[in-house]
Amino acid sequence: RAPQDSLEEEEVEVGWQEKLFSQFEVDLYLNESACQTPLDWQYHEEIQKLEKAGGRKNCRIFTYTDHDRFTNLEELCQKVTDLDHEVPSHLVERMANVRRRRQDRRPVEASSLKSKIITWEPSEEFIKNNHVINTPVQTMYIMGDLGPYGKLGHREYENVLCTIKVDGNGVITVKPDFSGTKGAYRIELDGEKREVWEYTIENASAQVQPEEEEREQRVFRDLYGRHRDYLSGLVGSDFEMPLPGTLRLFINGEIVSAQGYEYDNLYVHFFLELPNQWSSSPLQQLSGVTQTCATKTVGWDKVAYFCYPFTVEMFYTQEDEGVFPYHLPQWPVLYFEVLSLDFWQRYRVEGYGSLVLPACPGVHMLTIPTWRPVGLGTVAEMRRFFIGGSPELEDLTYIRTPSTFKGKRLSRFGFRTESTGSVTFRLYCLQQSKAFLESSALRQRMQSVLDRLGGFSQQSSVYNVLEAFQRARRRMQEARESLPQDLINTSASTA
């Protein structure tokens, strides 16, 4: 709808990818010398037929379909900001090479269904079309020629009224949205008269009948079912399942780094202890040694980045399914020691530590502090400095509870240690059991190991709360001891 002085109105019903020519296109494609591509000649013939039939019915409203030049130029020339002299960034230049339109005409590696899920040697075309979500899109523009009356056909007066996009997943995007109750949209022109145009967008599609909608849903269900069967055929069903009452624990671990130690050129020796009812394959290695790694200064600490991967697979077997055990299962423990090696091949123990493997599946990033034994007097430290060597543990399980200890209380009175640095682990934990396939009611009745894992994590949370309370109590006692005694006595007498 035009300004009120001219009272010019036009209403057009446009279908999907329906071509309505503008006055500029009519003048352009009538001239045979301007026709170069097969699409230009097609438009030339259609315009000639329109002229013989009495001319086009639309006046100001026209469209650009997915195959027109304007659609390509509009996507290539879109700006990120409204600056006249915008300099495209590196990301904009890279994204300009990734066109999301009409990829079904020229299938590439990404758009075709493959019998392989992983592409081990991707080509440059594959990388260019897959580093972003690249869904094929068809685009259509509804335009308006808002030039003065009698001066239609000038490109500077063309304005985009509505943009419609349909991607390969069937999602329709209309921008701006249908008017509805929001009222008409306004376009202000930068001319002498400062004309204001108003237009509305309405959905003129016919409503789908219930029978047709049900038939369409049935077709979609069949299509999704075939696609699901296709994916199942790619993955297969030949998986090794553990026995009933058995939990399979698979860990992809990484010793990320060690920081805060006295000497350079560090390496880590570690091994895994399996408690009762835990087992592993005879070919499974439960110990390992990292490479020797030089440290680099990061902030105030010297950090050695190992990035040493290891893989462990274990099985937990419940002894008797008929008896309901109420005790929590013991979890495997990873023991490790950090050592240093200097230029003269002198090695020193830098610290001992232990790590209980996480009971919850997922990714865990853990930083474990370490300690080392300290000898009596300065002779031990001088020996450590000059000729290497230091007090060591004969049994690494003494880091926690020794494996040979059978009593109720373990005394470490007189055992001198000092805190050293810390080691960072990254653990990817996976759990597999047939109990995951059972119903929740059956799992509760069986009281299997998976139910006790919840109690294990709950016990850990309670332990963390108690430990935080003890720390707060110690800080309160230290603060009380640091106060002057006369202030404490005065406060007590006043109370």
XYZ file of C-alpha atoms in Angstrom:
495
model
C 0.000 0.000 0.000
C 1.475 3.315 -1.116
C 1.248 6.751 0.513
C -2.234 8.129 0.991
C -1.850 10.804 -1.668
C -1.746 8.209 -4.478
C -3.821 5.466 -2.772
C -2.091 2.794 -4.852
C -2.725 -0.764 -3.648
C -1.702 -4.159 -5.028
C -2.425 -7.674 -3.752
C -0.695 -10.734 -5.218
C -0.844 -14.425 -4.265
C 2.575 -16.024 -4.764
C 3.326 -19.763 -4.850
C 6.560 -21.501 -3.916
C 9.265 -20.753 -6.521
C 6.688 -18.971 -8.681
C 8.340 -16.484 -10.995
C 6.778 -13.013 -11.289
C 8.759 -10.708 -13.570
C 9.554 -7.110 -12.709
C 9.468 -4.256 -15.177
C 13.270 -4.241 -15.239
C 13.380 -7.954 -16.151
C 10.736 -7.482 -18.845
C 12.778 -4.723 -20.485
C 16.002 -6.729 -20.094
C 14.954 -10.159 -21.369
C 12.951 -8.823 -24.311
C 16.286 -7.842 -25.817
C 17.876 -10.991 -27.306
C 21.401 -9.563 -27.028
C 21.097 -9.590 -23.202
C 20.290 -13.325 -23.112
C 23.381 -15.442 -22.460
C 22.476 -18.442 -20.298
C 19.743 -21.051 -20.969
C 17.771 -19.524 -18.080
C 17.875 -16.117 -19.805
C 16.481 -17.615 -23.008
C 13.766 -19.366 -21.029
C 12.753 -16.070 -19.451
C 12.850 -14.456 -22.899
C 10.312 -16.955 -24.224
C 8.051 -16.656 -21.154
C 8.007 -12.850 -21.360
C 7.145 -12.998 -25.058
C 4.180 -15.247 -24.223
C 3.089 -12.832 -21.481
C 3.239 -9.896 -23.902
C 1.083 -11.772 -26.413
C -1.401 -12.636 -23.648
C -1.817 -9.035 -22.593
C 1.183 -8.364 -20.355
C 1.955 -9.243 -16.796
C -0.746 -8.961 -14.142
C 1.552 -7.812 -11.334
C 2.849 -4.264 -11.233
C 5.079 -3.550 -8.248
C 5.318 -6.962 -6.569
C 7.610 -9.531 -8.220
C 9.832 -12.459 -7.175
C 13.351 -13.821 -7.484
C 13.478 -17.620 -7.415
C 16.255 -19.936 -6.308
C 17.868 -19.996 -9.764
C 18.043 -16.238 -10.376
C 21.243 -14.236 -10.325
C 19.945 -12.034 -7.516
C 19.766 -14.995 -5.132
C 23.422 -15.845 -5.695
C 24.558 -12.226 -5.402
C 22.430 -11.624 -2.310
C 24.125 -14.491 -0.479
C 27.621 -13.479 -1.600
C 27.191 -9.767 -0.834
C 25.604 -10.005 2.603
C 27.393 -7.815 5.140
C 27.989 -8.560 8.783
C 27.704 -4.906 9.865
C 26.069 -1.796 8.410
C 29.351 -0.027 7.621
C 29.806 1.196 4.059
C 33.517 0.280 4.015
C 33.332 -3.036 5.840
C 36.451 -5.196 5.696
C 35.515 -8.902 5.814
C 37.218 -10.911 8.539
C 39.021 -14.210 8.035
C 35.935 -16.144 9.145
C 33.672 -14.283 6.700
C 36.061 -15.019 3.829
C 36.169 -18.710 4.719
C 32.399 -18.919 5.072
C 31.908 -17.211 1.705
C 33.312 -20.353 0.056
C 30.711 -22.567 1.737
C 27.506 -22.143 -0.221
C 24.471 -23.909 1.144
C 22.298 -23.758 -1.948
C 21.432 -26.384 -4.546
C 23.964 -28.985 -3.472
C 21.615 -31.681 -4.747
C 22.642 -30.725 -8.297
C 26.310 -31.476 -7.667
C 26.553 -34.209 -5.032
C 29.682 -34.162 -2.940
C 31.103 -36.513 -0.370
C 29.071 -34.947 2.412
C 25.587 -35.135 0.892
C 25.620 -38.731 -0.330
C 24.884 -41.683 1.928
C 28.017 -43.656 2.551
C 28.576 -47.193 3.707
C 31.251 -45.900 6.083
C 30.660 -43.720 9.106
C 34.223 -42.382 9.520
C 36.175 -40.749 6.684
C 39.810 -41.469 7.466
C 41.265 -39.443 4.555
C 38.963 -36.449 3.939
C 39.489 -34.451 0.788
C 39.679 -30.654 0.641
C 36.156 -30.485 -0.805
C 34.872 -32.654 2.041
C 36.538 -30.449 4.667
C 35.244 -27.263 3.051
C 31.654 -28.500 3.051
C 31.682 -30.152 6.477
C 33.407 -27.758 8.861
C 29.996 -26.150 9.405
C 26.450 -27.506 9.462
C 25.843 -27.553 5.727
C 22.178 -28.289 5.028
C 21.074 -27.662 1.404
C 18.693 -24.699 1.236
C 16.362 -23.367 -1.448
C 15.674 -19.630 -1.338
C 13.023 -17.326 -2.737
C 12.656 -13.540 -2.479
C 9.415 -11.565 -2.770
C 10.373 -8.099 -3.962
C 8.703 -4.732 -4.294
C 9.384 -2.010 -6.862
C 8.817 1.117 -4.767
C 9.783 3.654 -7.390
C 7.713 6.767 -8.207
C 4.584 6.314 -10.273
C 5.465 5.983 -13.943
C 9.157 5.235 -13.230
C 9.096 1.503 -12.617
C 12.009 -0.728 -13.620
C 14.881 0.964 -11.781
C 17.060 -1.340 -9.686
C 17.691 1.239 -6.954
C 14.010 1.164 -5.980
C 13.853 -2.625 -5.518
C 13.349 -3.713 -1.889
C 13.113 -7.161 -0.335
C 9.659 -7.637 1.181
C 9.993 -11.241 2.314
C 12.620 -14.019 2.240
C 11.509 -17.669 2.222
C 13.951 -20.545 2.734
C 13.338 -24.294 2.818
C 16.194 -26.560 3.927
C 16.732 -30.236 3.240
C 15.045 -31.191 6.522
C 11.756 -29.585 5.472
C 12.045 -26.536 7.748
C 10.430 -23.412 6.243
C 11.829 -20.020 7.287
C 9.834 -16.871 6.510
C 11.511 -13.534 7.278
C 9.785 -11.337 8.258
C 7.054 -13.518 9.725
C 3.399 -13.491 8.687
C 1.755 -10.277 9.805
C -1.132 -11.757 11.785
C -2.148 -9.363 14.552
C 1.160 -7.450 14.528
C 0.006 -5.025 11.868
C 1.637 -3.967 8.625
C 5.358 -3.694 8.005
C 6.736 -0.277 7.021
C 9.453 0.744 4.562
C 10.685 4.335 4.578
C 12.371 5.574 1.417
C 15.239 8.092 1.361
C 13.813 10.454 -1.190
C 12.547 14.010 -1.388
C 9.001 13.033 -0.375
C 10.125 10.548 2.317
C 7.512 8.055 1.149
C 6.322 5.351 3.545
C 5.059 2.030 2.190
C 3.114 -0.512 4.206
C 2.640 -4.184 3.361
C 1.270 -7.312 5.010
C 2.200 -10.988 4.562
C -0.500 -13.625 4.956
C -0.448 -17.406 4.647
C -2.770 -18.263 1.752
C -2.064 -22.023 1.712
C -5.069 -24.330 1.854
C -5.527 -26.351 5.022
C -4.503 -30.017 4.777
C -7.327 -32.509 5.124
C -7.053 -35.005 8.033
C -6.861 -37.950 5.624
C -3.985 -36.389 3.707
C -2.170 -35.463 6.915
C -2.482 -39.016 8.255
C -1.221 -40.435 4.947
C 1.745 -38.031 5.050
C 2.582 -39.060 8.635
C 2.421 -42.712 7.608
C 4.855 -42.068 4.760
C 7.228 -40.250 7.135
C 7.096 -43.126 9.629
C 7.961 -45.617 6.904
C 10.816 -43.392 5.727
C 12.217 -42.978 9.249
C 11.893 -46.723 9.852
C 13.902 -47.538 6.722
C 16.543 -44.974 7.661
C 16.773 -46.450 11.172
C 17.227 -49.925 9.706
C 19.894 -48.554 7.386
C 21.845 -47.042 10.286
C 21.442 -50.247 12.308
C 22.887 -52.164 9.378
C 25.927 -49.864 9.338
C 26.583 -50.268 13.066
C 25.659 -53.931 13.361
C 24.528 -55.887 16.392
C 27.537 -58.120 17.042
C 28.492 -56.699 20.430
C 30.179 -58.582 23.212
C 27.841 -58.559 26.209
C 29.064 -59.374 29.724
C 27.543 -62.251 31.674
C 24.547 -61.643 33.985
C 25.627 -60.143 37.296
C 28.821 -58.763 35.730
C 29.808 -55.140 35.279
C 32.309 -54.245 32.599
C 34.393 -51.135 33.277
C 36.347 -49.687 30.355
C 38.600 -46.665 30.877
C 40.488 -44.598 28.345
C 42.858 -42.602 30.532
C 45.490 -39.957 30.031
C 48.235 -38.707 32.331
C 48.011 -35.077 31.325
C 50.694 -33.266 33.330
C 52.717 -33.024 36.547
C 53.423 -29.702 38.202
C 55.053 -28.216 41.275
C 58.060 -30.566 41.662
C 61.582 -29.672 42.681
C 63.615 -31.289 39.886
C 63.269 -31.440 36.098
C 62.897 -34.320 33.585
C 59.990 -36.098 35.235
C 58.380 -39.441 34.500
C 55.524 -41.350 36.136
C 55.358 -45.029 37.025
C 51.842 -46.336 37.737
C 49.988 -49.598 38.282
C 46.402 -50.638 38.976
C 45.304 -52.769 41.930
C 42.137 -54.840 41.482
C 40.202 -55.641 44.706
C 38.298 -58.838 45.323
C 35.601 -59.767 42.775
C 37.441 -57.747 40.105
C 39.310 -59.367 37.216
C 40.879 -58.507 33.890
C 42.087 -60.245 30.751
C 45.455 -62.037 30.997
C 46.711 -59.853 28.151
C 45.655 -56.645 29.906
C 48.576 -54.536 31.131
C 47.848 -53.072 34.552
C 51.028 -50.992 34.843
C 53.055 -48.586 32.763
C 55.759 -45.920 32.647
C 55.513 -42.599 30.856
C 58.217 -40.962 28.831
C 60.695 -38.579 30.466
C 59.393 -35.061 30.008
C 61.174 -31.737 30.532
C 59.263 -29.047 32.395
C 58.304 -25.564 31.265
C 57.464 -22.582 33.429
C 53.764 -21.776 33.537
C 53.029 -18.985 35.997
C 54.783 -19.867 39.255
C 55.000 -23.626 38.638
C 57.156 -25.854 36.495
C 54.839 -28.111 34.478
C 55.690 -31.298 32.568
C 53.085 -32.195 29.924
C 53.054 -35.960 29.360
C 49.774 -36.525 27.457
C 50.401 -40.227 28.016
C 47.366 -42.412 27.082
C 46.506 -45.782 28.591
C 43.562 -48.176 28.331
C 42.222 -50.480 31.047
C 39.379 -53.008 30.863
C 38.071 -54.699 34.046
C 35.146 -56.874 35.118
C 33.258 -56.895 38.414
C 31.525 -60.205 39.154
C 28.922 -60.598 41.876
C 29.615 -63.792 43.754
C 26.069 -64.857 44.696
C 22.972 -63.390 43.053
C 20.674 -65.023 45.641
C 22.219 -63.213 48.617
C 21.563 -59.503 48.928
C 24.905 -57.936 49.877
C 24.569 -54.630 51.669
C 28.249 -53.641 51.619
C 29.534 -51.314 48.926
C 31.878 -52.803 46.319
C 35.529 -51.841 46.516
C 36.632 -49.875 43.470
C 39.999 -50.315 41.691
C 42.811 -48.002 42.788
C 45.501 -46.479 40.572
C 48.849 -46.084 42.407
C 51.578 -43.929 40.917
C 54.945 -42.401 41.762
C 56.669 -39.423 40.154
C 60.426 -39.629 39.603
C 63.049 -37.329 38.116
C 66.167 -38.138 36.096
C 69.041 -35.677 35.674
C 71.988 -35.391 33.267
C 74.162 -37.800 35.307
C 71.448 -40.475 35.301
C 70.636 -39.827 38.942
C 67.000 -40.460 39.767
C 65.014 -39.119 42.684
C 61.544 -39.924 43.989
C 59.477 -36.754 43.719
C 56.158 -37.958 45.077
C 53.655 -40.755 45.658
C 49.914 -40.661 45.094
C 46.819 -42.776 44.521
C 43.563 -42.385 42.658
C 40.306 -44.299 43.143
C 38.770 -44.814 39.698
C 35.494 -42.877 39.302
C 32.326 -44.879 39.950
C 30.263 -42.737 37.541
C 30.625 -43.033 33.754
C 31.668 -40.005 31.752
C 34.656 -37.672 31.533
C 36.573 -36.900 34.727
C 39.432 -34.394 35.114
C 41.263 -35.093 38.379
C 44.317 -33.449 39.977
C 45.919 -35.641 42.671
C 48.397 -34.154 45.193
C 51.470 -36.217 46.075
C 53.934 -36.583 48.955
C 57.341 -38.186 49.483
C 59.156 -39.677 52.538
C 61.746 -37.509 54.265
C 64.811 -38.862 56.057
C 66.047 -37.679 59.483
C 68.673 -34.915 59.549
C 70.398 -33.034 56.765
C 72.517 -35.978 55.578
C 69.574 -37.529 53.708
C 68.817 -34.279 51.896
C 72.509 -33.762 51.012
C 72.667 -37.315 49.667
C 69.534 -36.596 47.614
C 71.080 -33.411 46.212
C 74.601 -34.646 45.415
C 74.355 -38.340 44.508
C 70.608 -38.798 43.967
C 68.452 -41.375 45.597
C 66.007 -40.763 48.407
C 63.868 -42.759 50.842
C 61.464 -44.966 48.883
C 58.493 -47.202 49.607
C 59.127 -50.904 49.180
C 55.382 -51.494 48.748
C 53.507 -48.810 46.792
C 50.207 -49.914 48.336
C 51.466 -48.267 51.544
C 50.275 -45.037 49.894
C 46.798 -46.119 51.050
C 46.211 -49.290 53.067
C 48.920 -51.913 52.404
C 47.709 -55.090 50.718
C 49.439 -57.181 53.437
C 47.724 -55.381 56.330
C 45.042 -57.493 58.056
C 44.397 -55.519 61.267
C 41.730 -53.007 62.158
C 43.898 -49.898 62.694
C 46.991 -48.827 60.766
C 49.444 -46.621 62.660
C 51.818 -44.338 60.744
C 53.293 -42.731 63.830
C 56.886 -41.604 63.194
C 56.579 -41.786 59.398
C 57.877 -38.398 58.170
C 56.680 -37.016 54.826
C 56.412 -33.720 53.011
C 53.970 -32.485 50.357
C 55.297 -32.079 46.828
C 53.485 -31.386 43.557
C 50.425 -32.834 41.853
C 49.550 -34.958 38.819
C 46.567 -34.312 36.527
C 44.590 -37.212 35.001
C 41.854 -37.233 32.390
C 39.664 -40.362 32.515
C 36.924 -41.435 30.089
C 34.883 -44.098 31.900
C 32.406 -46.475 30.260
C 30.231 -49.066 32.000
C 28.428 -52.004 30.386
C 26.079 -54.485 32.041
C 22.977 -56.456 31.182
C 21.334 -54.911 34.225
C 21.035 -51.656 32.238
C 18.486 -53.406 29.996
C 16.270 -54.493 32.855
C 13.332 -52.570 34.212
C 13.758 -50.328 37.229
C 11.469 -52.493 39.399
C 13.441 -55.641 38.601
C 16.702 -53.838 39.366
C 15.381 -52.752 42.741
C 14.331 -56.299 43.595
C 17.647 -57.836 42.580
C 19.717 -55.299 44.548
C 22.505 -55.712 42.035
C 25.816 -53.876 41.980
C 24.355 -51.008 39.980
C 22.013 -50.076 42.841
C 24.899 -50.022 45.277
C 26.758 -47.588 43.036
C 24.186 -44.943 43.978
C 24.984 -45.549 47.642
C 28.685 -45.392 46.788
C 28.316 -41.922 45.251
C 26.032 -40.825 48.098
C 28.599 -41.975 50.642
C 31.233 -39.969 48.778
C 29.085 -36.817 48.907
C 28.488 -37.265 52.656
C 32.234 -37.721 53.160
C 32.901 -34.487 51.243
C 30.430 -32.570 53.470
C 32.053 -33.920 56.648
C 35.502 -33.076 55.345
C 34.416 -29.494 54.549
C 32.989 -29.199 58.081
C 36.281 -30.359 59.597
C 38.213 -27.806 57.524
C 35.898 -25.000 58.669
C 36.282 -26.117 62.286
C 40.082 -26.106 61.997
C 40.026 -22.592 60.512
C 37.849 -21.416 63.420
C 40.252 -22.895 65.947
C 43.249 -21.281 64.219
C 41.482 -17.919 64.188
C 40.669 -18.281 67.886
C 44.284 -19.121 68.733
C 45.538 -16.064 66.850
C 43.383 -13.667 68.939
C 44.908 -11.967 72.031
C 44.221 -13.838 75.270
C 42.965 -10.753 77.128
C 40.315 -10.184 74.431
C 39.113 -13.787 74.767
C 38.981 -13.554 78.589
C 37.113 -10.217 78.473
C 34.546 -11.602 76.046
C 34.071 -14.703 78.209
C 33.587 -12.681 81.436
C 31.155 -10.317 79.736
C 29.150 -13.241 78.439
